[in-house]
Short mmCIF file of C-alpha atoms and ligand atoms in Angstrom, two decimals:
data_model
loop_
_atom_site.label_atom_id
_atom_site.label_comp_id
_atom_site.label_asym_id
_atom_site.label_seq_id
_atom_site.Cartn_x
_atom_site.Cartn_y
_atom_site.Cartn_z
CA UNK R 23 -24.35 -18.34 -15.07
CA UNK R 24 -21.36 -15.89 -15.83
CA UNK R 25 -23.88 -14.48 -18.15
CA UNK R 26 -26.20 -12.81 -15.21
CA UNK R 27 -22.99 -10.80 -14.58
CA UNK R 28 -23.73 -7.00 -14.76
CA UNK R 29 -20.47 -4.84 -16.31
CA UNK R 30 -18.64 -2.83 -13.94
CA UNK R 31 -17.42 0.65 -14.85
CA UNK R 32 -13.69 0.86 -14.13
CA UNK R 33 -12.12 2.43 -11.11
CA UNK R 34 -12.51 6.26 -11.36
CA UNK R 35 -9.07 7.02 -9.60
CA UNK R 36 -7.33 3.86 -11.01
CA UNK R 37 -8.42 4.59 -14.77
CA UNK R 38 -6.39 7.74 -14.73
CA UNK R 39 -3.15 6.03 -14.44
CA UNK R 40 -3.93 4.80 -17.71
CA UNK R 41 -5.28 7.71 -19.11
CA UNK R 42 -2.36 10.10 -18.04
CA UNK R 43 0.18 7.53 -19.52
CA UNK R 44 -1.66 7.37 -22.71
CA UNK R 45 -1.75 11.46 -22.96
CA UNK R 46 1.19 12.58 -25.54
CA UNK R 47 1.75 16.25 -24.15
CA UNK R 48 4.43 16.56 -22.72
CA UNK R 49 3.81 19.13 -19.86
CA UNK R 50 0.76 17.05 -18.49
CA UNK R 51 0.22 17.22 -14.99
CA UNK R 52 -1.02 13.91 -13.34
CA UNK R 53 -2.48 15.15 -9.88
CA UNK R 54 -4.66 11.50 -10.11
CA UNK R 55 -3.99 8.79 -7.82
CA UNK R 56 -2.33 9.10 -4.71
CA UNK R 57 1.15 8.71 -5.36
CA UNK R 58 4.44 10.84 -4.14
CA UNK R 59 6.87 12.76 -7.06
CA UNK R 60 10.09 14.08 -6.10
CA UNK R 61 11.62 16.98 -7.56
CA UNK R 62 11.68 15.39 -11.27
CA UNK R 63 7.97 13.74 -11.27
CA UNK R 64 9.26 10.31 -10.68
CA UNK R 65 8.19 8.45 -7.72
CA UNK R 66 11.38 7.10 -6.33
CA UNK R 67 12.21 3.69 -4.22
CA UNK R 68 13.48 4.60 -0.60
CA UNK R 69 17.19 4.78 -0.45
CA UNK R 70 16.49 2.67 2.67
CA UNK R 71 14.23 0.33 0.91
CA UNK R 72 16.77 -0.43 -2.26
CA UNK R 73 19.19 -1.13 0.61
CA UNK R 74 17.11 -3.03 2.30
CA UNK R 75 16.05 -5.53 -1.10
CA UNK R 76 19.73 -5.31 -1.44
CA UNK R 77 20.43 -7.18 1.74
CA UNK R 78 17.38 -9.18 1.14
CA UNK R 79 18.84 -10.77 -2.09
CA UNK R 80 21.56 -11.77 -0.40
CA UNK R 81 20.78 -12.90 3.31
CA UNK R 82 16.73 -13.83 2.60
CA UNK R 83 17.34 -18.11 2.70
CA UNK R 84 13.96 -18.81 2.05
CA UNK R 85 10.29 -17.93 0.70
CA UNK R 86 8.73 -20.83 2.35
CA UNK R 87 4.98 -20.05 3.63
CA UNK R 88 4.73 -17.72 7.10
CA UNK R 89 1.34 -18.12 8.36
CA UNK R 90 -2.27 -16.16 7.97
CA UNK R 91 -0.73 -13.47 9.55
CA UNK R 92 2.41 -12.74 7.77
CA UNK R 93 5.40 -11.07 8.66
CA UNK R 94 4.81 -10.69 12.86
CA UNK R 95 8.26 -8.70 13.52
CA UNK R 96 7.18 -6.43 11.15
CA UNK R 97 4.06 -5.80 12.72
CA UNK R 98 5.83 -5.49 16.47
CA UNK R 99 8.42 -2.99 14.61
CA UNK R 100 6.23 -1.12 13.21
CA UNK R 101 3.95 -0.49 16.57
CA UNK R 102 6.27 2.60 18.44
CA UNK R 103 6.15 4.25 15.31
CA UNK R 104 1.88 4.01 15.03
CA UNK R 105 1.33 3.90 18.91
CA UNK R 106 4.63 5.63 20.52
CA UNK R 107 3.84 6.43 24.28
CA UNK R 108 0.40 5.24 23.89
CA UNK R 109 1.31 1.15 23.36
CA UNK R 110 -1.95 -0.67 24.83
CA UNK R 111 0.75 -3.38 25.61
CA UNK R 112 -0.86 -6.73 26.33
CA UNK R 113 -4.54 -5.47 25.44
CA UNK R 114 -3.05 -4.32 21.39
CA UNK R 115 -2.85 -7.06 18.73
CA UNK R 116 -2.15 -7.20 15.21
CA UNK R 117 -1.61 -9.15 11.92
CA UNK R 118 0.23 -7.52 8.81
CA UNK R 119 -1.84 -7.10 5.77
CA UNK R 120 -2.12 -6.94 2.27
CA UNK R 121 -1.60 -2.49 2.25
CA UNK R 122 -3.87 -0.60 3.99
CA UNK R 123 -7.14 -1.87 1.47
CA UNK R 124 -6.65 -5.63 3.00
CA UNK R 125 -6.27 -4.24 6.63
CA UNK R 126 -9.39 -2.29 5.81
CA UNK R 127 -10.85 -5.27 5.39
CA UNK R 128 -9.96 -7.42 7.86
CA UNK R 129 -11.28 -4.86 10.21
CA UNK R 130 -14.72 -4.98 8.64
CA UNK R 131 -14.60 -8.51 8.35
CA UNK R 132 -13.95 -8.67 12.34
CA UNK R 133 -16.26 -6.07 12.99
CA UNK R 134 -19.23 -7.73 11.01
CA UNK R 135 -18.26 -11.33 12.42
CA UNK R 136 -18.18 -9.51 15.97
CA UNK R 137 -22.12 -7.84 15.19
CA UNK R 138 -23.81 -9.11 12.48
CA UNK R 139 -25.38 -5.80 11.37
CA UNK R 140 -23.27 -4.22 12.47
CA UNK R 141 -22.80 -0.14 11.31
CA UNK R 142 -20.32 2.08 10.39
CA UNK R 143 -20.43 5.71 10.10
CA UNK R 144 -18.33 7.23 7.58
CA UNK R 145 -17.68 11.28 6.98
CA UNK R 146 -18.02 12.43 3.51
CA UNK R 147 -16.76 12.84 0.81
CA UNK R 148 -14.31 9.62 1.54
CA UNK R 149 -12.11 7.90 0.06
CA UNK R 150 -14.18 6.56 -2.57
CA UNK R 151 -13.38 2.85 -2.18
CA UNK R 152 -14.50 3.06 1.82
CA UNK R 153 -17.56 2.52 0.87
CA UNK R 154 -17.94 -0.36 -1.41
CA UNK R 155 -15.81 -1.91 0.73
CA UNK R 156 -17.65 -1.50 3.84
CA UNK R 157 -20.55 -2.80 1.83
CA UNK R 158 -18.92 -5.56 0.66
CA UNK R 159 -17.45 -6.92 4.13
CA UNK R 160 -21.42 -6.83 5.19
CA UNK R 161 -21.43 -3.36 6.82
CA UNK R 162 -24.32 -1.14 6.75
CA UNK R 163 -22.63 2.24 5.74
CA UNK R 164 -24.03 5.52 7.21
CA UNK R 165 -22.75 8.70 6.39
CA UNK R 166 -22.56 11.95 7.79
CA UNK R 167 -21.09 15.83 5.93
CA UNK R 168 -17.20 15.62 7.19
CA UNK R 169 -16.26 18.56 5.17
CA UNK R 170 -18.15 21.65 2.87
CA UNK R 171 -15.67 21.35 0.33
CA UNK R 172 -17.15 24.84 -0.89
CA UNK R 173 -16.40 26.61 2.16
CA UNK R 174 -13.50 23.99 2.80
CA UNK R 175 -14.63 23.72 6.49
CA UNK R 176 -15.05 20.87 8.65
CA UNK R 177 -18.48 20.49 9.44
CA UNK R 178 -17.94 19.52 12.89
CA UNK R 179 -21.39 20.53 14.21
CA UNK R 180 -22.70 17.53 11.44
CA UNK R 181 -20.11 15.24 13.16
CA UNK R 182 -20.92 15.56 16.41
CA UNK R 183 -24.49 15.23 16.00
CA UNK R 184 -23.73 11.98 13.87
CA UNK R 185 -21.46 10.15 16.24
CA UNK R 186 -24.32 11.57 19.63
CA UNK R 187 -26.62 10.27 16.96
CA UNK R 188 -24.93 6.81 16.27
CA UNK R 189 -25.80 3.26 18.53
CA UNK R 190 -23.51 1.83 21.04
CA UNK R 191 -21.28 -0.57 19.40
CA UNK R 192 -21.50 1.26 16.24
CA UNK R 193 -18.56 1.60 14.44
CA UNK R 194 -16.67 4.97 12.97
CA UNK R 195 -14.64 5.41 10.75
CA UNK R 196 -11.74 7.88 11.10
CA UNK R 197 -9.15 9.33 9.43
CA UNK R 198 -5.53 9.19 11.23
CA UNK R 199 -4.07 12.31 9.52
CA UNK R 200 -3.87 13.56 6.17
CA UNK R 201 -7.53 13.30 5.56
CA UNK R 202 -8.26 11.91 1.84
CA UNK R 203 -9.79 13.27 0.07
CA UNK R 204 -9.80 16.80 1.48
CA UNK R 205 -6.52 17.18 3.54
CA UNK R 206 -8.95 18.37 6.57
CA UNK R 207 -7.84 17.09 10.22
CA UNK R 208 -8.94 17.49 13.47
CA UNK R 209 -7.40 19.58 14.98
CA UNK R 210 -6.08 18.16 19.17
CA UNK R 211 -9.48 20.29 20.56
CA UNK R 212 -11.59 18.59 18.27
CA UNK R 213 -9.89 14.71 18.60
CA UNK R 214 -10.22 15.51 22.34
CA UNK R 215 -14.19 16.55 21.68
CA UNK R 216 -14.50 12.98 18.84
CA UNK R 217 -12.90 11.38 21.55
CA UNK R 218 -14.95 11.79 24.42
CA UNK R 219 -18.15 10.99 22.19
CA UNK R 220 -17.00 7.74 20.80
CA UNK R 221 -15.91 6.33 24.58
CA UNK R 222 -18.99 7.75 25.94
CA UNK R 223 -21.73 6.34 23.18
CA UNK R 224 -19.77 3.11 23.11
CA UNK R 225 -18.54 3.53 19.10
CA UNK R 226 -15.77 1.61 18.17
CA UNK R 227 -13.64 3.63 15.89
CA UNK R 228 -11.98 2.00 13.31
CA UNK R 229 -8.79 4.36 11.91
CA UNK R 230 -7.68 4.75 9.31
CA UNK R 231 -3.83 5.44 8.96
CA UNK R 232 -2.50 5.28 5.80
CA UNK R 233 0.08 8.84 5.63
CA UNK R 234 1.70 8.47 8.96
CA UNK R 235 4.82 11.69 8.27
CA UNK R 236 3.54 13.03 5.09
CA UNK R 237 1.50 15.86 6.65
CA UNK R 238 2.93 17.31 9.67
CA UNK R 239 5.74 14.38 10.42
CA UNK R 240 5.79 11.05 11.23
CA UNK R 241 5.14 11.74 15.38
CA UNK R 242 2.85 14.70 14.94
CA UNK R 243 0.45 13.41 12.68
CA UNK R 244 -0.55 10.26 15.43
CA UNK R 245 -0.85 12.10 18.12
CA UNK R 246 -4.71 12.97 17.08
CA UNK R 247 -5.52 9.05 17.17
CA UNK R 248 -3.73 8.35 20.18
CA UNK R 249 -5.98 10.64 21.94
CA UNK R 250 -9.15 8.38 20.46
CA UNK R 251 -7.09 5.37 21.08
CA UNK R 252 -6.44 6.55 25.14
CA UNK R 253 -9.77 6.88 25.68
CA UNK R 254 -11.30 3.64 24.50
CA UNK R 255 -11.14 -0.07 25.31
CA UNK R 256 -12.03 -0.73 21.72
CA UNK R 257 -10.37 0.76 18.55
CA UNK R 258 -9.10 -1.12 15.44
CA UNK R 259 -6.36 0.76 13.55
CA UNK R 260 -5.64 -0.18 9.44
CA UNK R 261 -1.89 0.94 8.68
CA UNK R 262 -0.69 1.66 5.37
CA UNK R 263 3.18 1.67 4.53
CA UNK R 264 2.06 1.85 1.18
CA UNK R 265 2.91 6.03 0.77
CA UNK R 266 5.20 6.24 4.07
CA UNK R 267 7.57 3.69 2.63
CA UNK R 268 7.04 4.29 -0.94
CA UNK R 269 6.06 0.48 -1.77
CA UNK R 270 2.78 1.17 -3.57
CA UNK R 271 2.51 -2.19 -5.19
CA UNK R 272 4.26 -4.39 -2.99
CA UNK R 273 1.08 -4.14 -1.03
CA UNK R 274 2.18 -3.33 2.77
CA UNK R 275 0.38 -2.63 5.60
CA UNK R 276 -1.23 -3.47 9.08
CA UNK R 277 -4.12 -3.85 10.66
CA UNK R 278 -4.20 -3.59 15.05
CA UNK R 279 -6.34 -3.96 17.26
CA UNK R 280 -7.17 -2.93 21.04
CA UNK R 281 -8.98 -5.46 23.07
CA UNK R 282 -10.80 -4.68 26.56
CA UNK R 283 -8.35 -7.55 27.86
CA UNK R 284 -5.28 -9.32 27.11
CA UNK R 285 -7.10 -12.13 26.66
CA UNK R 286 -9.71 -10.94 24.60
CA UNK R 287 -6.57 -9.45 22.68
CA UNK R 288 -5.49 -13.32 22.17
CA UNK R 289 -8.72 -13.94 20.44
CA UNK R 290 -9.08 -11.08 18.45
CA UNK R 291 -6.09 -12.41 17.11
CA UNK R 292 -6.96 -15.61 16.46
CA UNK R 293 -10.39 -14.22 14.27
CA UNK R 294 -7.62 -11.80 12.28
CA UNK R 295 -5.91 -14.95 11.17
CA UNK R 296 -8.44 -16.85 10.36
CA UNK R 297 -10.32 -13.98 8.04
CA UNK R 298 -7.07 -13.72 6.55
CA UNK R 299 -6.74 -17.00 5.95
CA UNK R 300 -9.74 -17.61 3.47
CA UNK R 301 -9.24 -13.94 2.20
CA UNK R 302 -5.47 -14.80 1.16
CA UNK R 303 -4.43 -17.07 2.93
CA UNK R 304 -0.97 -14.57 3.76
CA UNK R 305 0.04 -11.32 2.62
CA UNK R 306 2.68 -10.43 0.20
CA UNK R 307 5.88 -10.56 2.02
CA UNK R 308 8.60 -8.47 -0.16
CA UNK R 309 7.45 -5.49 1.18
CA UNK R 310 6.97 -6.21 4.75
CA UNK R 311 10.61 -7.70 5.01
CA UNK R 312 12.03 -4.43 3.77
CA UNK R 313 10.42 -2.62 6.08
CA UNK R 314 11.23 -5.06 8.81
CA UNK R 315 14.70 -4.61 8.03
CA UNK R 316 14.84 -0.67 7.95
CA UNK R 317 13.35 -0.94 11.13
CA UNK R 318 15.93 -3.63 12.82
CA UNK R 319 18.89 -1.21 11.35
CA UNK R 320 19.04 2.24 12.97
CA UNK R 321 21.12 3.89 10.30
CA UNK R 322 18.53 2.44 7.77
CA UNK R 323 15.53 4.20 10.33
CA UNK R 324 17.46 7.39 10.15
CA UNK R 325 17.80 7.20 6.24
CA UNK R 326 14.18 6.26 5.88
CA UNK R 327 12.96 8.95 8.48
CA UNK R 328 15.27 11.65 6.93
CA UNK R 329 13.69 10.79 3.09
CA UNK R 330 10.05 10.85 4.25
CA UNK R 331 10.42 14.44 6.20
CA UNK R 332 12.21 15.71 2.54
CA UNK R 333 8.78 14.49 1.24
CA UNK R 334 6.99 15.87 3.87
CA UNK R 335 8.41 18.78 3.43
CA UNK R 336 8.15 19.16 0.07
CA UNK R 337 4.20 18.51 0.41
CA UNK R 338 3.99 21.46 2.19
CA UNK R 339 6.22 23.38 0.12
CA UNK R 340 3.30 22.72 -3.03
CA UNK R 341 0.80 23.61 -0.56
CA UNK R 342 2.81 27.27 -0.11
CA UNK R 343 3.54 27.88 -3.68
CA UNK R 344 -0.41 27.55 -4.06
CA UNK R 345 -1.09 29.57 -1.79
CA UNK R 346 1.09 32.28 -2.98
CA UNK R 347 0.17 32.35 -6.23
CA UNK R 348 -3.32 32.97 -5.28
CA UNK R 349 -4.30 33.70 -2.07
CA UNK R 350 -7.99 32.20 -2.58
CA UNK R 351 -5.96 28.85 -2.01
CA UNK R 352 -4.46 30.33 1.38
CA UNK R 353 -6.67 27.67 3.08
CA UNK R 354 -4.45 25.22 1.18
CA UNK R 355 -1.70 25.54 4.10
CA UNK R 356 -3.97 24.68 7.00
CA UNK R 357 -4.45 21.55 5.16
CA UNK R 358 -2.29 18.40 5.13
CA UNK R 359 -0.95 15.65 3.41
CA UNK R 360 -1.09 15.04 -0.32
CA UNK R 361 -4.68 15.61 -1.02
CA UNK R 362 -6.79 18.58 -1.90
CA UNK R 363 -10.63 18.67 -3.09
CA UNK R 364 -11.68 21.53 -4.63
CA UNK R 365 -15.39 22.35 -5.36
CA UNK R 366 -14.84 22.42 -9.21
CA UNK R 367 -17.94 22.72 -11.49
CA UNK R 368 -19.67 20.36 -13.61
CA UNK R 369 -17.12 19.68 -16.66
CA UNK R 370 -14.20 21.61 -15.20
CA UNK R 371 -12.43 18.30 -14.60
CA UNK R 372 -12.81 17.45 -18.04
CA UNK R 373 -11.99 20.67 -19.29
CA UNK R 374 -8.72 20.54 -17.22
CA UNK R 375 -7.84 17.16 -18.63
CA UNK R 376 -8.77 17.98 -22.03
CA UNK R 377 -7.45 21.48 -22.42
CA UNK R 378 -4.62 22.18 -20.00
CA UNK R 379 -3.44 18.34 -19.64
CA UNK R 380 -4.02 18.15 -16.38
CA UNK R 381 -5.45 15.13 -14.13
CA UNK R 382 -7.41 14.90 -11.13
CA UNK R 383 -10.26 12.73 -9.89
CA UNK R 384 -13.58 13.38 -11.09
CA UNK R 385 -14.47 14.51 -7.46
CA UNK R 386 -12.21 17.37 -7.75
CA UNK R 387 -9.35 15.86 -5.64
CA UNK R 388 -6.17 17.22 -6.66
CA UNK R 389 -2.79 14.77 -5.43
CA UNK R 390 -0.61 17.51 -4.64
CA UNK R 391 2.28 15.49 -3.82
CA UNK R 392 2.30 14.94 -7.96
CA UNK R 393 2.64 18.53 -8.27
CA UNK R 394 5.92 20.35 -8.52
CA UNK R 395 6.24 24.37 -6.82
CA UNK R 396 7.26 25.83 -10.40
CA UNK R 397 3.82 24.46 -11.81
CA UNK R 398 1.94 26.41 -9.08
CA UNK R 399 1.15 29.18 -11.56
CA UNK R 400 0.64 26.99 -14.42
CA UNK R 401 -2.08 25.10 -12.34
CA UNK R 402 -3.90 28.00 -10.63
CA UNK R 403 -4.20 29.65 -14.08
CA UNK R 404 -5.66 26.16 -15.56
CA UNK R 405 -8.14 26.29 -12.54
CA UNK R 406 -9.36 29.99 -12.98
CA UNK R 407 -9.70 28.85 -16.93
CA UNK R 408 -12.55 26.97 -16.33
CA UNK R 409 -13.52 28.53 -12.99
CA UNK R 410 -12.49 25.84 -10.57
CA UNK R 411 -11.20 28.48 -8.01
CA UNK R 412 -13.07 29.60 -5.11
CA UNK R 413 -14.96 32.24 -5.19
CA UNK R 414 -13.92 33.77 -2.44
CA UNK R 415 -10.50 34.82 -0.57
CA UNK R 416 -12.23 33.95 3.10
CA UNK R 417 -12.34 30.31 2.27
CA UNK R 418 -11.42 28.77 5.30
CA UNK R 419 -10.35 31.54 6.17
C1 LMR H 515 -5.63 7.16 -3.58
O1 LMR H 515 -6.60 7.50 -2.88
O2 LMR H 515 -5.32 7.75 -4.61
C2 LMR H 515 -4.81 5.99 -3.15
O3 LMR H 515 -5.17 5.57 -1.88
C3 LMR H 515 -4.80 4.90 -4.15
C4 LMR H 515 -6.05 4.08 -4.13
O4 LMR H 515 -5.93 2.88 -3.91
O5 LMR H 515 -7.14 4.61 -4.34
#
């Protein structure tokens, strides 16, 4: 039987770790996967999170099972930081999940349990594993332009037309903030506009939130889903602490949900668990405790809130240095978060990777957050090398 299998090409993004480690040269640049670099290129633990292990060597008394729904005072912790002034109360549930991938899919699992059939529309280019995993959870994926990543504009005319286009109790897909791949977000007009479409067409919009304070800071960049969120009775929210908290692999995140009622909220519940339950049964706990136990310590918060603005910060710092040393990249400021995608041409990526060292998706995304602002230069000369700049200084503009 195992024969019928077809092979599977590896994961684009996730084959350049790999690749980049295996590359000699020293002054490679790995702008691949999606991961933070401080000032040296490493990608550090939280202060606040080595504190927090710290304590949870010593106090944690057991590992004994939690439940289908894992660590539930991490998930109630974690809500004035995603919701803030906008808490549903009684109507918002939620479980915590394996990262921001598992509370992806527990809200397409709900969805297509919900409405068999059900669709979701999805802005391109995407993350490229929204897809296939929309697919997978028994979603019919339609998509719509999000972004011309020639002109680097937001094709909101295709938008709205796609979500006035789309069927009541349709799903969307939206990003909270930090759009990947492109770095484009709505701006409050425009959420205000998405909003009033998706309560008035009866879409349920399903964000996704996975670089809450790495674009603008950590209250800024939700206040664009909260307006979505305000004027709905349905949304279902997947939260990543994966970047945010810097605990990649310890696979941390969220998934909420708004109910019409408090006691549809109950049983929305209820469903979360049990899709959880013969998905993994429970999430990984390590780093949902150390989370949990920034969150219960203030002087932990303050630590962990003070690190992710320096990161924040230096984000936009990258995006600057770009921008100044070409100003064809200018648009690169009115972007956000760690993501770029540049319109490169066919064999520029390899070129890049091949000639100057340096590592991006095949796409064209660039990770700026791997990028430090003395190898600004160094990258916008690699990029006019095999013509991978725009052509034109009103990109964006
Ligand atoms: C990325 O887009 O690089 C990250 O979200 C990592 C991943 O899982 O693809």
């Amino acid at each position: 039987m195992l024969d019928h299998l077809q092979p599977q090409p590896p994961d684009g993004l996730l084959a350049l770790i790999r690749a980049f480690h295996e590359d000699p040269r020293a002054d490679k640049l790995d702008l691949g996967v999606g991961v933070y670099r401080d000032e040296s290129g490493n990608t550090p633990v939280f202060r606040a999170i080595k504190a927090a292990e710290r304590r949870l060597v010593e106090e944690q008394t057991t590992k004994a099972y939690l439940g289908p729904e894992g660590d539930m005072r991490f998930v109630e912790l974690l809500r004035p930081i995603v919701f803030g002034a906008c808490d549903p109360g009684a109507r918002l549930t939620g479980v915590h999940s394996p990262g921001g991938t598992g509370a992806l899919r527990l809200a397409a699992e709900l969805i297509v349990t919900a409405r068999p059939g059900a669709r979701i529309h999805l802005g391109l280019p995407s993350w490229p594993n929204h897809a296939p995993l929309f697919r997978a959870a028994g979603l019919e994926v339609v998509t719509y332009p999000y972004v011309d990543i020639v002109t680097q504009r937001l094709d909101l005319t295709s938008m709205m037309s796609a979500l006035e286009g789309a069927k009541a109790g349709d799903a969307v897909l939206l990003n909270g903030c930090c759009h990947n791949p492109t770095g484009v977000d709505l701006d409050l007009d425009q959420w205000d506009a998405v909003a009033e479409i998706v309560a008035r067409r009866g879409l349920l919009p399903l964000i996704d939130f996975a670089y809450q304070g790495l674009g603008r800071g950590l209250e800024a960049d939700a206040v664009g889903f909260r307006r979505v969120l305000d004027a709905v009775d349905e949304a279902l929210i997947a939260y990543s602490c994966d970047k945010n908290f810097g605990v990649y692999r310890d696979r941390t995140g969220a998934v909420y949900a708004k109910a019409r009622h408090a006691e549809s909220a109950e049983i929305v519940l209820g469903n979360l668990a049990a899709l959880a339950r013969v998905n993994w049964s429970m999430p990984p706990d390590h780093g949902a405790a150390a989370v949990r136990l920034i969150l219960e310590d203030a002087e932990l918060t303050r630590d962990w809130r003070s690190e992710l603005d320096g990161m924040c910060a230096r984000i936009n710092a990258v995006r600057a240095a770009l921008a100044r040393a070409d100003d064809r990249l200018a648009f690169l400021t009115r972007q956000s978060g760690m993501f770029c995608n540049l319109a490169v041409p066919k064999g520029a990526v390899e070129r890049l990777r091949s000639e100057h060292g340096i590592y991006m998706a095949g796409s064209g995304r660039m990770n700026l957050a791997g990028l430090q602002v003395g190898d600004a230069g160094t990258l916008v000369a690699a990029l006019a090398d095999v013509a991978a700049l725009p052509a034109s200084r009103a990109v964006a503009a």
